[in-house]
Amino acid sequence: MQYRQSHPRIEQAELFHNALMASRSRLESLTTPVSEEALTNNEDAGGFSEISLNGAPRHCLQWLAPVLRELSQARTPGWLTLVDPPEAVSHGWLRQAGLDPWRILIVRSKTGMDSFKLTCELLRLGYSHTVVSWHQTSQQQAALLENAARSGSCRSLNVRMESTQAAA
């Protein structure tokens, strides 16, 4: 994200903090226990969200860790599933970042598998409360992820990590 020089420079950490605070009510709804009746009557039982992070991959993961931590501590039934995360994401990284690796599934597609189709299938199955993916999605793909999430009564969070030359 670039700003004109006439405005004071806003650090990415501050922007990320502000985004988290603005979406806090939405995150709190993920961490509140939901009755089975509420799930069947709630039209917002599933959905699609996307976070776009710019910079070096290790810095992007540092910004993403608090979001994943919040999701991993959710009291909702099901897994927090990470589909084809960056190679740096392992159970060791999860523990270092303060996440509960016992509530998180890391799913890596096999060679030749379509990662996007795998993500949609995991969403439709409904065994996860949130499925996190790393895709460069089009509007059509975002709609497919949202529909799959709704059919599985879970949430889809897509992370766009775009490297910048200055951040390397």
GROMACS .gro file of N, CA and C in nm:
model
  504
    1MET      N    1   0.083  -0.116   0.000
    1MET     CA    2   0.000   0.000   0.000
    1MET      C    3   0.089   0.123   0.000
    2GLN      N    4   0.060   0.220  -0.086
    2GLN     CA    5   0.141   0.340  -0.092
    2GLN      C    6   0.054   0.461  -0.060
    3TYR      N    7   0.114   0.557   0.007
    3TYR     CA    8   0.046   0.680   0.044
    3TYR      C    9   0.123   0.798  -0.015
    4ARG      N   10   0.051   0.907  -0.041
    4ARG     CA   11   0.119   1.026  -0.088
    4ARG      C   12   0.208   1.081   0.021
    5GLN      N   13   0.316   1.145  -0.016
    5GLN     CA   14   0.413   1.197   0.079
    5GLN      C   15   0.355   1.305   0.169
    6SER      N   16   0.250   1.376   0.125
    6SER     CA   17   0.195   1.485   0.205
    6SER      C   18   0.126   1.435   0.332
    7HIS      N   19   0.091   1.307   0.335
    7HIS     CA   20   0.027   1.250   0.454
    7HIS      C   21   0.132   1.188   0.544
    8PRO      N   22   0.111   1.191   0.676
    8PRO     CA   23   0.206   1.124   0.763
    8PRO      C   24   0.210   0.976   0.730
    9ARG      N   25   0.327   0.918   0.740
    9ARG     CA   26   0.345   0.777   0.706
    9ARG      C   27   0.282   0.690   0.815
   10ILE      N   28   0.201   0.596   0.772
   10ILE     CA   29   0.137   0.502   0.864
   10ILE      C   30   0.210   0.370   0.851
   11GLU      N   31   0.259   0.320   0.960
   11GLU     CA   32   0.333   0.194   0.959
   11GLU      C   33   0.236   0.078   0.937
   12GLN      N   34   0.286  -0.030   0.876
   12GLN     CA   35   0.203  -0.146   0.849
   12GLN      C   36   0.150  -0.206   0.978
   13ALA      N   37   0.229  -0.202   1.085
   13ALA     CA   38   0.184  -0.258   1.212
   13ALA      C   39   0.061  -0.183   1.261
   14GLU      N   40   0.063  -0.051   1.249
   14GLU     CA   41  -0.051   0.029   1.294
   14GLU      C   42  -0.174   0.001   1.207
   15LEU      N   43  -0.152  -0.012   1.075
   15LEU     CA   44  -0.263  -0.044   0.985
   15LEU      C   45  -0.323  -0.179   1.020
   16PHE      N   46  -0.238  -0.277   1.045
   16PHE     CA   47  -0.287  -0.410   1.077
   16PHE      C   48  -0.362  -0.408   1.209
   17HIS      N   49  -0.310  -0.335   1.308
   17HIS     CA   50  -0.377  -0.323   1.437
   17HIS      C   51  -0.515  -0.260   1.419
   18ASN      N   52  -0.522  -0.154   1.339
   18ASN     CA   53  -0.649  -0.087   1.315
   18ASN      C   54  -0.748  -0.180   1.245
   19ALA      N   55  -0.700  -0.258   1.149
   19ALA     CA   56  -0.787  -0.352   1.080
   19ALA      C   57  -0.839  -0.458   1.176
   20LEU      N   58  -0.753  -0.506   1.264
   20LEU     CA   59  -0.797  -0.605   1.363
   20LEU      C   60  -0.902  -0.547   1.456
   21MET      N   61  -0.880  -0.425   1.502
   21MET     CA   62  -0.975  -0.362   1.594
   21MET      C   63  -1.108  -0.337   1.525
   22ALA      N   64  -1.103  -0.299   1.397
   22ALA     CA   65  -1.226  -0.273   1.323
   22ALA      C   66  -1.306  -0.400   1.301
   23SER      N   67  -1.236  -0.513   1.289
   23SER     CA   68  -1.306  -0.639   1.265
   23SER      C   69  -1.320  -0.721   1.392
   24ARG      N   70  -1.290  -0.663   1.507
   24ARG     CA   71  -1.294  -0.737   1.633
   24ARG      C   72  -1.431  -0.800   1.659
   25SER      N   73  -1.538  -0.726   1.629
   25SER     CA   74  -1.671  -0.782   1.654
   25SER      C   75  -1.693  -0.905   1.568
   26ARG      N   76  -1.642  -0.904   1.447
   26ARG     CA   77  -1.655  -1.021   1.361
   26ARG      C   78  -1.573  -1.138   1.416
   27LEU      N   79  -1.451  -1.111   1.467
   27LEU     CA   80  -1.369  -1.216   1.526
   27LEU      C   81  -1.431  -1.269   1.654
   28GLU      N   82  -1.494  -1.180   1.733
   28GLU     CA   83  -1.557  -1.226   1.857
   28GLU      C   84  -1.671  -1.321   1.827
   29SER      N   85  -1.739  -1.300   1.714
   29SER     CA   86  -1.847  -1.392   1.679
   29SER      C   87  -1.791  -1.530   1.646
   30LEU      N   88  -1.665  -1.537   1.603
   30LEU     CA   89  -1.603  -1.667   1.576
   30LEU      C   90  -1.565  -1.739   1.704
   31THR      N   91  -1.539  -1.665   1.812
   31THR     CA   92  -1.492  -1.726   1.935
   31THR      C   93  -1.603  -1.749   2.036
   32THR      N   94  -1.726  -1.714   2.002
   32THR     CA   95  -1.839  -1.734   2.091
   32THR      C   96  -1.902  -1.868   2.058
   33PRO      N   97  -1.928  -1.952   2.161
   33PRO     CA   98  -1.992  -2.079   2.133
   33PRO      C   99  -2.127  -2.059   2.066
   34VAL      N  100  -2.156  -2.140   1.966
   34VAL     CA  101  -2.280  -2.128   1.891
   34VAL      C  102  -2.360  -2.255   1.910
   35SER      N  103  -2.488  -2.239   1.942
   35SER     CA  104  -2.573  -2.357   1.959
   35SER      C  105  -2.605  -2.415   1.822
   36GLU      N  106  -2.642  -2.543   1.820
   36GLU     CA  107  -2.674  -2.609   1.695
   36GLU      C  108  -2.795  -2.543   1.629
   37GLU      N  109  -2.891  -2.500   1.711
   37GLU     CA  110  -3.010  -2.432   1.659
   37GLU      C  111  -2.972  -2.301   1.590
   38ALA      N  112  -2.879  -2.228   1.651
   38ALA     CA  113  -2.835  -2.101   1.592
   38ALA      C  114  -2.766  -2.126   1.459
   39LEU      N  115  -2.691  -2.235   1.449
   39LEU     CA  116  -2.624  -2.266   1.323
   39LEU      C  117  -2.724  -2.294   1.212
   40THR      N  118  -2.831  -2.366   1.243
   40THR     CA  119  -2.928  -2.400   1.140
   40THR      C  120  -3.012  -2.280   1.100
   41ASN      N  121  -3.032  -2.184   1.192
   41ASN     CA  122  -3.114  -2.066   1.162
   41ASN      C  123  -3.032  -1.948   1.113
   42ASN      N  124  -2.901  -1.955   1.124
   42ASN     CA  125  -2.815  -1.842   1.092
   42ASN      C  126  -2.774  -1.845   0.946
   43GLU      N  127  -2.812  -1.742   0.870
   43GLU     CA  128  -2.772  -1.736   0.730
   43GLU      C  129  -2.624  -1.706   0.714
   44ASP      N  130  -2.561  -1.649   0.818
   44ASP     CA  131  -2.419  -1.613   0.812
   44ASP      C  132  -2.332  -1.721   0.875
   45ALA      N  133  -2.375  -1.847   0.864
   45ALA     CA  134  -2.300  -1.957   0.924
   45ALA      C  135  -2.170  -1.984   0.850
   46GLY      N  136  -2.156  -1.934   0.732
   46GLY     CA  137  -2.033  -1.951   0.657
   46GLY      C  138  -2.008  -1.827   0.575
   47GLY      N  139  -1.888  -1.813   0.528
   47GLY     CA  140  -1.859  -1.695   0.448
   47GLY      C  141  -1.714  -1.689   0.407
   48PHE      N  142  -1.681  -1.587   0.331
   48PHE     CA  143  -1.548  -1.570   0.275
   48PHE      C  144  -1.492  -1.435   0.318
   49SER      N  145  -1.367  -1.435   0.363
   49SER     CA  146  -1.294  -1.312   0.395
   49SER      C  147  -1.155  -1.324   0.334
   50GLU      N  148  -1.093  -1.210   0.312
   50GLU     CA  149  -0.960  -1.212   0.254
   50GLU      C  150  -0.873  -1.105   0.320
   51ILE      N  151  -0.748  -1.141   0.345
   51ILE     CA  152  -0.649  -1.049   0.398
   51ILE      C  153  -0.538  -1.040   0.295
   52SER      N  154  -0.494  -0.919   0.266
   52SER     CA  155  -0.384  -0.898   0.172
   52SER      C  156  -0.268  -0.837   0.248
   53LEU      N  157  -0.153  -0.905   0.244
   53LEU     CA  158  -0.033  -0.858   0.314
   53LEU      C  159   0.079  -0.838   0.214
   54ASN      N  160   0.150  -0.728   0.228
   54ASN     CA  161   0.264  -0.698   0.141
   54ASN      C  162   0.391  -0.700   0.223
   55GLY      N  163   0.498  -0.750   0.164
   55GLY     CA  164   0.627  -0.751   0.232
   55GLY      C  165   0.694  -0.886   0.220
   56ALA      N  166   0.802  -0.900   0.294
   56ALA     CA  167   0.875  -1.026   0.297
   56ALA      C  168   0.785  -1.133   0.361
   57PRO      N  169   0.789  -1.256   0.311
   57PRO     CA  170   0.702  -1.361   0.365
   57PRO      C  171   0.712  -1.378   0.517
   58ARG      N  172   0.834  -1.370   0.573
   58ARG     CA  173   0.845  -1.389   0.718
   58ARG      C  174   0.777  -1.276   0.794
   59HIS      N  175   0.780  -1.154   0.739
   59HIS     CA  176   0.711  -1.042   0.803
   59HIS      C  177   0.560  -1.058   0.791
   60CYS      N  178   0.514  -1.104   0.676
   60CYS     CA  179   0.371  -1.126   0.656
   60CYS      C  180   0.319  -1.230   0.755
   61LEU      N  181   0.398  -1.334   0.778
   61LEU     CA  182   0.355  -1.437   0.875
   61LEU      C  183   0.348  -1.380   1.016
   62GLN      N  184   0.437  -1.287   1.049
   62GLN     CA  185   0.430  -1.223   1.181
   62GLN      C  186   0.301  -1.144   1.196
   63TRP      N  187   0.256  -1.078   1.089
   63TRP     CA  188   0.130  -1.002   1.094
   63TRP      C  189   0.011  -1.096   1.100
   64LEU      N  190   0.024  -1.211   1.039
   64LEU     CA  191  -0.086  -1.307   1.033
   64LEU      C  192  -0.102  -1.387   1.162
   65ALA      N  193   0.006  -1.405   1.236
   65ALA     CA  194   0.004  -1.489   1.356
   65ALA      C  195  -0.106  -1.452   1.455
   66PRO      N  196  -0.130  -1.324   1.488
   66PRO     CA  197  -0.237  -1.293   1.585
   66PRO      C  198  -0.376  -1.333   1.535
   67VAL      N  199  -0.399  -1.322   1.405
   67VAL     CA  200  -0.528  -1.363   1.349
   67VAL      C  201  -0.544  -1.514   1.364
   68LEU      N  202  -0.439  -1.589   1.328
   68LEU     CA  203  -0.444  -1.734   1.341
   68LEU      C  204  -0.457  -1.776   1.487
   69ARG      N  205  -0.390  -1.704   1.576
   69ARG     CA  206  -0.398  -1.734   1.720
   69ARG      C  207  -0.542  -1.718   1.768
   70GLU      N  208  -0.605  -1.610   1.729
   70GLU     CA  209  -0.745  -1.585   1.767
   70GLU      C  210  -0.835  -1.697   1.715
   71LEU      N  211  -0.813  -1.736   1.591
   71LEU     CA  212  -0.894  -1.842   1.531
   71LEU      C  213  -0.866  -1.977   1.595
   72SER      N  214  -0.741  -2.004   1.632
   72SER     CA  215  -0.707  -2.134   1.691
   72SER      C  216  -0.763  -2.147   1.832
   73GLN      N  217  -0.790  -2.034   1.897
   73GLN     CA  218  -0.844  -2.037   2.032
   73GLN      C  219  -0.997  -2.029   2.033
   74ALA      N  220  -1.058  -2.032   1.917
   74ALA     CA  221  -1.203  -2.025   1.907
   74ALA      C  222  -1.266  -2.143   1.980
   75ARG      N  223  -1.375  -2.114   2.047
   75ARG     CA  224  -1.445  -2.220   2.121
   75ARG      C  225  -1.550  -2.288   2.036
   76THR      N  226  -1.545  -2.265   1.907
   76THR     CA  227  -1.639  -2.331   1.818
   76THR      C  228  -1.585  -2.469   1.782
   77PRO      N  229  -1.675  -2.563   1.758
   77PRO     CA  230  -1.628  -2.698   1.724
   77PRO      C  231  -1.562  -2.699   1.587
   78GLY      N  232  -1.470  -2.789   1.570
   78GLY     CA  233  -1.404  -2.805   1.440
   78GLY      C  234  -1.260  -2.757   1.444
   79TRP      N  235  -1.195  -2.781   1.334
   79TRP     CA  236  -1.054  -2.749   1.319
   79TRP      C  237  -1.034  -2.610   1.260
   80LEU      N  238  -0.919  -2.553   1.286
   80LEU     CA  239  -0.866  -2.443   1.206
   80LEU      C  240  -0.775  -2.513   1.106
   81THR      N  241  -0.811  -2.510   0.981
   81THR     CA  242  -0.738  -2.584   0.878
   81THR      C  243  -0.661  -2.486   0.789
   82LEU      N  244  -0.532  -2.512   0.772
   82LEU     CA  245  -0.446  -2.432   0.686
   82LEU      C  246  -0.415  -2.514   0.561
   83VAL      N  247  -0.459  -2.466   0.445
   83VAL     CA  248  -0.438  -2.540   0.320
   83VAL      C  249  -0.321  -2.480   0.245
   84ASP      N  250  -0.220  -2.560   0.223
   84ASP     CA  251  -0.099  -2.519   0.151
   84ASP      C  252  -0.043  -2.386   0.200
   85PRO      N  253  -0.014  -2.377   0.331
   85PRO     CA  254   0.047  -2.254   0.381
   85PRO      C  255   0.191  -2.244   0.332
   86PRO      N  256   0.254  -2.127   0.347
   86PRO     CA  257   0.395  -2.116   0.310
   86PRO      C  258   0.479  -2.221   0.384
   87GLU      N  259   0.589  -2.261   0.323
   87GLU     CA  260   0.674  -2.366   0.381
   87GLU      C  261   0.716  -2.337   0.525
   88ALA      N  262   0.730  -2.208   0.559
   88ALA     CA  263   0.774  -2.172   0.695
   88ALA      C  264   0.672  -2.210   0.801
   89VAL      N  265   0.547  -2.230   0.761
   89VAL     CA  266   0.443  -2.265   0.857
   89VAL      C  267   0.451  -2.415   0.886
   90SER      N  268   0.488  -2.447   1.009
   90SER     CA  269   0.499  -2.585   1.055
   90SER      C  270   0.443  -2.590   1.196
   91HIS      N  271   0.437  -2.709   1.255
   91HIS     CA  272   0.390  -2.718   1.393
   91HIS      C  273   0.484  -2.644   1.488
   92GLY      N  274   0.613  -2.643   1.457
   92GLY     CA  275   0.709  -2.567   1.537
   92GLY      C  276   0.682  -2.417   1.529
   93TRP      N  277   0.654  -2.367   1.408
   93TRP     CA  278   0.622  -2.226   1.393
   93TRP      C  279   0.493  -2.192   1.467
   94LEU      N  280   0.394  -2.282   1.459
   94LEU     CA  281   0.268  -2.258   1.529
   94LEU      C  282   0.291  -2.242   1.678
   95ARG      N  283   0.373  -2.332   1.736
   95ARG     CA  284   0.401  -2.323   1.881
   95ARG      C  285   0.475  -2.193   1.913
   96GLN      N  286   0.575  -2.158   1.832
   96GLN     CA  287   0.651  -2.034   1.854
   96GLN      C  288   0.561  -1.911   1.848
   97ALA      N  289   0.460  -1.915   1.762
   97ALA     CA  290   0.369  -1.801   1.744
   97ALA      C  291   0.259  -1.800   1.849
   98GLY      N  292   0.260  -1.898   1.940
   98GLY     CA  293   0.160  -1.902   2.047
   98GLY      C  294   0.028  -1.963   2.006
   99LEU      N  295   0.028  -2.041   1.900
   99LEU     CA  296  -0.094  -2.106   1.854
   99LEU      C  297  -0.102  -2.246   1.912
  100ASP      N  298  -0.223  -2.297   1.923
  100ASP     CA  299  -0.245  -2.431   1.975
  100ASP      C  300  -0.241  -2.532   1.859
  101PRO      N  301  -0.128  -2.603   1.840
  101PRO     CA  302  -0.117  -2.693   1.725
  101PRO      C  303  -0.212  -2.812   1.731
  102TRP      N  304  -0.270  -2.839   1.847
  102TRP     CA  305  -0.362  -2.952   1.860
  102TRP      C  306  -0.498  -2.921   1.800
  103ARG      N  307  -0.527  -2.794   1.772
  103ARG     CA  308  -0.656  -2.755   1.714
  103ARG      C  309  -0.640  -2.713   1.568
  104ILE      N  310  -0.519  -2.733   1.514
  104ILE     CA  311  -0.491  -2.685   1.379
  104ILE      C  312  -0.446  -2.801   1.290
  105LEU      N  313  -0.506  -2.810   1.173
  105LEU     CA  314  -0.464  -2.907   1.071
  105LEU      C  315  -0.388  -2.832   0.962
  106ILE      N  316  -0.270  -2.882   0.930
  106ILE     CA  317  -0.196  -2.829   0.815
  106ILE      C  318  -0.212  -2.931   0.703
  107VAL      N  319  -0.275  -2.888   0.594
  107VAL     CA  320  -0.301  -2.977   0.481
  107VAL      C  321  -0.219  -2.927   0.363
  108ARG      N  322  -0.132  -3.013   0.314
  108ARG     CA  323  -0.050  -2.978   0.196
  108ARG      C  324  -0.093  -3.070   0.081
  109SER      N  325  -0.126  -3.009  -0.031
  109SER     CA  326  -0.170  -3.088  -0.146
  109SER      C  327  -0.052  -3.163  -0.206
  110LYS      N  328  -0.083  -3.278  -0.262
  110LYS     CA  329   0.019  -3.359  -0.329
  110LYS      C  330   0.049  -3.298  -0.465
  111THR      N  331   0.162  -3.335  -0.521
  111THR     CA  332   0.200  -3.288  -0.654
  111THR      C  333   0.089  -3.323  -0.753
  112GLY      N  334   0.050  -3.226  -0.831
  112GLY     CA  335  -0.054  -3.248  -0.931
  112GLY      C  336  -0.195  -3.220  -0.882
  113MET      N  337  -0.213  -3.207  -0.751
  113MET     CA  338  -0.346  -3.177  -0.698
  113MET      C  339  -0.377  -3.029  -0.719
  114ASP      N  340  -0.503  -2.999  -0.736
  114ASP     CA  341  -0.548  -2.861  -0.747
  114ASP      C  342  -0.578  -2.810  -0.606
  115SER      N  343  -0.494  -2.720  -0.558
  115SER     CA  344  -0.507  -2.668  -0.422
  115SER      C  345  -0.639  -2.595  -0.402
  116PHE      N  346  -0.687  -2.526  -0.504
  116PHE     CA  347  -0.813  -2.453  -0.492
  116PHE      C  348  -0.930  -2.550  -0.475
  117LYS      N  349  -0.932  -2.657  -0.555
  117LYS     CA  350  -1.038  -2.758  -0.543
  117LYS      C  351  -1.032  -2.827  -0.407
  118LEU      N  352  -0.912  -2.853  -0.358
  118LEU     CA  353  -0.894  -2.913  -0.226
  118LEU      C  354  -0.953  -2.821  -0.119
  119THR      N  355  -0.926  -2.692  -0.130
  119THR     CA  356  -0.979  -2.594  -0.034
  119THR      C  357  -1.132  -2.597  -0.036
  120CYS      N  358  -1.191  -2.595  -0.154
  120CYS     CA  359  -1.338  -2.599  -0.165
  120CYS      C  360  -1.395  -2.725  -0.104
  121GLU      N  361  -1.330  -2.838  -0.128
  121GLU     CA  362  -1.378  -2.965  -0.072
  121GLU      C  363  -1.370  -2.964   0.080
  122LEU      N  364  -1.261  -2.914   0.136
  122LEU     CA  365  -1.248  -2.907   0.282
  122LEU      C  366  -1.354  -2.815   0.341
  123LEU      N  367  -1.386  -2.707   0.273
  123LEU     CA  368  -1.492  -2.617   0.319
  123LEU      C  369  -1.627  -2.687   0.317
  124ARG      N  370  -1.657  -2.757   0.208
  124ARG     CA  371  -1.786  -2.826   0.196
  124ARG      C  372  -1.804  -2.936   0.300
  125LEU      N  373  -1.695  -3.003   0.336
  125LEU     CA  374  -1.704  -3.112   0.434
  125LEU      C  375  -1.751  -3.063   0.571
  126GLY      N  376  -1.714  -2.941   0.609
  126GLY     CA  377  -1.764  -2.883   0.733
  126GLY      C  378  -1.698  -2.931   0.860
  127TYR      N  379  -1.583  -2.996   0.853
  127TYR     CA  380  -1.514  -3.042   0.974
  127TYR      C  381  -1.431  -2.932   1.038
  128SER      N  382  -1.419  -2.819   0.971
  128SER     CA  383  -1.339  -2.708   1.021
  128SER      C  384  -1.430  -2.590   1.052
  129HIS      N  385  -1.393  -2.512   1.154
  129HIS     CA  386  -1.469  -2.389   1.175
  129HIS      C  387  -1.418  -2.281   1.080
  130THR      N  388  -1.290  -2.289   1.043
  130THR     CA  389  -1.231  -2.194   0.948
  130THR      C  390  -1.126  -2.267   0.864
  131VAL      N  391  -1.129  -2.243   0.735
  131VAL     CA  392  -1.027  -2.296   0.644
  131VAL      C  393  -0.950  -2.177   0.588
  132VAL      N  394  -0.819  -2.176   0.612
  132VAL     CA  395  -0.733  -2.067   0.567
  132VAL      C  396  -0.655  -2.115   0.445
  133SER      N  397  -0.659  -2.035   0.339
  133SER     CA  398  -0.590  -2.072   0.215
  133SER      C  399  -0.504  -1.956   0.167
  134TRP      N  400  -0.414  -1.986   0.077
  134TRP     CA  401  -0.323  -1.888   0.019
  134TRP      C  402  -0.338  -1.894  -0.133
  135HIS      N  403  -0.440  -1.827  -0.186
  135HIS     CA  404  -0.466  -1.827  -0.331
  135HIS      C  405  -0.471  -1.684  -0.382
  136GLN      N  406  -0.439  -1.666  -0.508
  136GLN     CA  407  -0.462  -1.539  -0.577
  136GLN      C  408  -0.599  -1.553  -0.642
  137THR      N  409  -0.704  -1.515  -0.571
  137THR     CA  410  -0.840  -1.543  -0.615
  137THR      C  411  -0.898  -1.434  -0.705
  138SER      N  412  -0.976  -1.480  -0.801
  138SER     CA  413  -1.057  -1.389  -0.882
  138SER      C  414  -1.192  -1.373  -0.810
  139GLN      N  415  -1.277  -1.285  -0.861
  139GLN     CA  416  -1.410  -1.270  -0.800
  139GLN      C  417  -1.489  -1.399  -0.810
  140GLN      N  418  -1.476  -1.469  -0.921
  140GLN     CA  419  -1.548  -1.595  -0.939
  140GLN      C  420  -1.499  -1.699  -0.838
  141GLN      N  421  -1.368  -1.708  -0.817
  141GLN     CA  422  -1.315  -1.803  -0.720
  141GLN      C  423  -1.356  -1.766  -0.578
  142ALA      N  424  -1.359  -1.637  -0.548
  142ALA     CA  425  -1.404  -1.593  -0.415
  142ALA      C  426  -1.548  -1.636  -0.392
  143ALA      N  427  -1.632  -1.625  -0.495
  143ALA     CA  428  -1.772  -1.668  -0.483
  143ALA      C  429  -1.780  -1.819  -0.462
  144LEU      N  430  -1.694  -1.896  -0.531
  144LEU     CA  431  -1.692  -2.041  -0.512
  144LEU      C  432  -1.651  -2.078  -0.369
  145LEU      N  433  -1.549  -2.007  -0.316
  145LEU     CA  434  -1.507  -2.033  -0.179
  145LEU      C  435  -1.618  -1.998  -0.080
  146GLU      N  436  -1.687  -1.887  -0.104
  146GLU     CA  437  -1.797  -1.848  -0.015
  146GLU      C  438  -1.910  -1.950  -0.018
  147ASN      N  439  -1.947  -1.997  -0.137
  147ASN     CA  440  -2.052  -2.098  -0.148
  147ASN      C  441  -2.012  -2.228  -0.080
  148ALA      N  442  -1.888  -2.269  -0.098
  148ALA     CA  443  -1.840  -2.392  -0.033
  148ALA      C  444  -1.842  -2.376   0.118
  149ALA      N  445  -1.802  -2.259   0.167
  149ALA     CA  446  -1.802  -2.234   0.312
  149ALA      C  447  -1.943  -2.237   0.367
  150ARG      N  448  -2.036  -2.177   0.297
  150ARG     CA  449  -2.176  -2.177   0.342
  150ARG      C  450  -2.233  -2.318   0.344
  151SER      N  451  -2.201  -2.398   0.244
  151SER     CA  452  -2.254  -2.534   0.241
  151SER      C  453  -2.195  -2.620   0.352
  152GLY      N  454  -2.074  -2.588   0.398
  152GLY     CA  455  -2.013  -2.661   0.509
  152GLY      C  456  -2.030  -2.592   0.643
  153SER      N  457  -2.105  -2.482   0.646
  153SER     CA  458  -2.128  -2.403   0.769
  153SER      C  459  -1.997  -2.367   0.838
  154CYS      N  460  -1.901  -2.321   0.760
  154CYS     CA  461  -1.774  -2.277   0.817
  154CYS      C  462  -1.730  -2.150   0.745
  155ARG      N  463  -1.613  -2.103   0.778
  155ARG     CA  464  -1.563  -1.978   0.720
  155ARG      C  465  -1.438  -2.005   0.637
  156SER      N  466  -1.424  -1.925   0.534
  156SER     CA  467  -1.307  -1.931   0.447
  156SER      C  468  -1.230  -1.801   0.464
  157LEU      N  469  -1.102  -1.813   0.497
  157LEU     CA  470  -1.015  -1.696   0.505
  157LEU      C  471  -0.903  -1.716   0.405
  158ASN      N  472  -0.896  -1.629   0.307
  158ASN     CA  473  -0.789  -1.637   0.207
  158ASN      C  474  -0.685  -1.530   0.238
  159VAL      N  475  -0.558  -1.569   0.229
  159VAL     CA  476  -0.448  -1.478   0.258
  159VAL      C  477  -0.372  -1.454   0.128
  160ARG      N  478  -0.365  -1.328   0.089
  160ARG     CA  479  -0.284  -1.290  -0.027
  160ARG      C  480  -0.153  -1.234   0.028
  161MET      N  481  -0.044  -1.301  -0.003
  161MET     CA  482   0.088  -1.252   0.040
  161MET      C  483   0.163  -1.208  -0.084
  162GLU      N  484   0.181  -1.078  -0.095
  162GLU     CA  485   0.249  -1.022  -0.211
  162GLU      C  486   0.381  -0.964  -0.165
  163SER      N  487   0.489  -1.014  -0.221
  163SER     CA  488   0.623  -0.966  -0.184
  163SER      C  489   0.649  -0.832  -0.251
  164THR      N  490   0.719  -0.746  -0.179
  164THR     CA  491   0.764  -0.620  -0.238
  164THR      C  492   0.915  -0.623  -0.241
  165GLN      N  493   0.973  -0.561  -0.341
  165GLN     CA  494   1.119  -0.563  -0.355
  165GLN      C  495   1.186  -0.494  -0.238
  166ALA      N  496   1.127  -0.389  -0.186
  166ALA     CA  497   1.188  -0.315  -0.076
  166ALA      C  498   1.186  -0.394   0.054
  167ALA      N  499   1.093  -0.489   0.065
  167ALA     CA  500   1.079  -0.564   0.190
  167ALA      C  501   1.174  -0.682   0.199
  168ALA      N  502   1.238  -0.718   0.091
  168ALA     CA  503   1.325  -0.835   0.091
  168ALA      C  504   1.446  -0.815   0.170
   0.00000   0.00000   0.00000
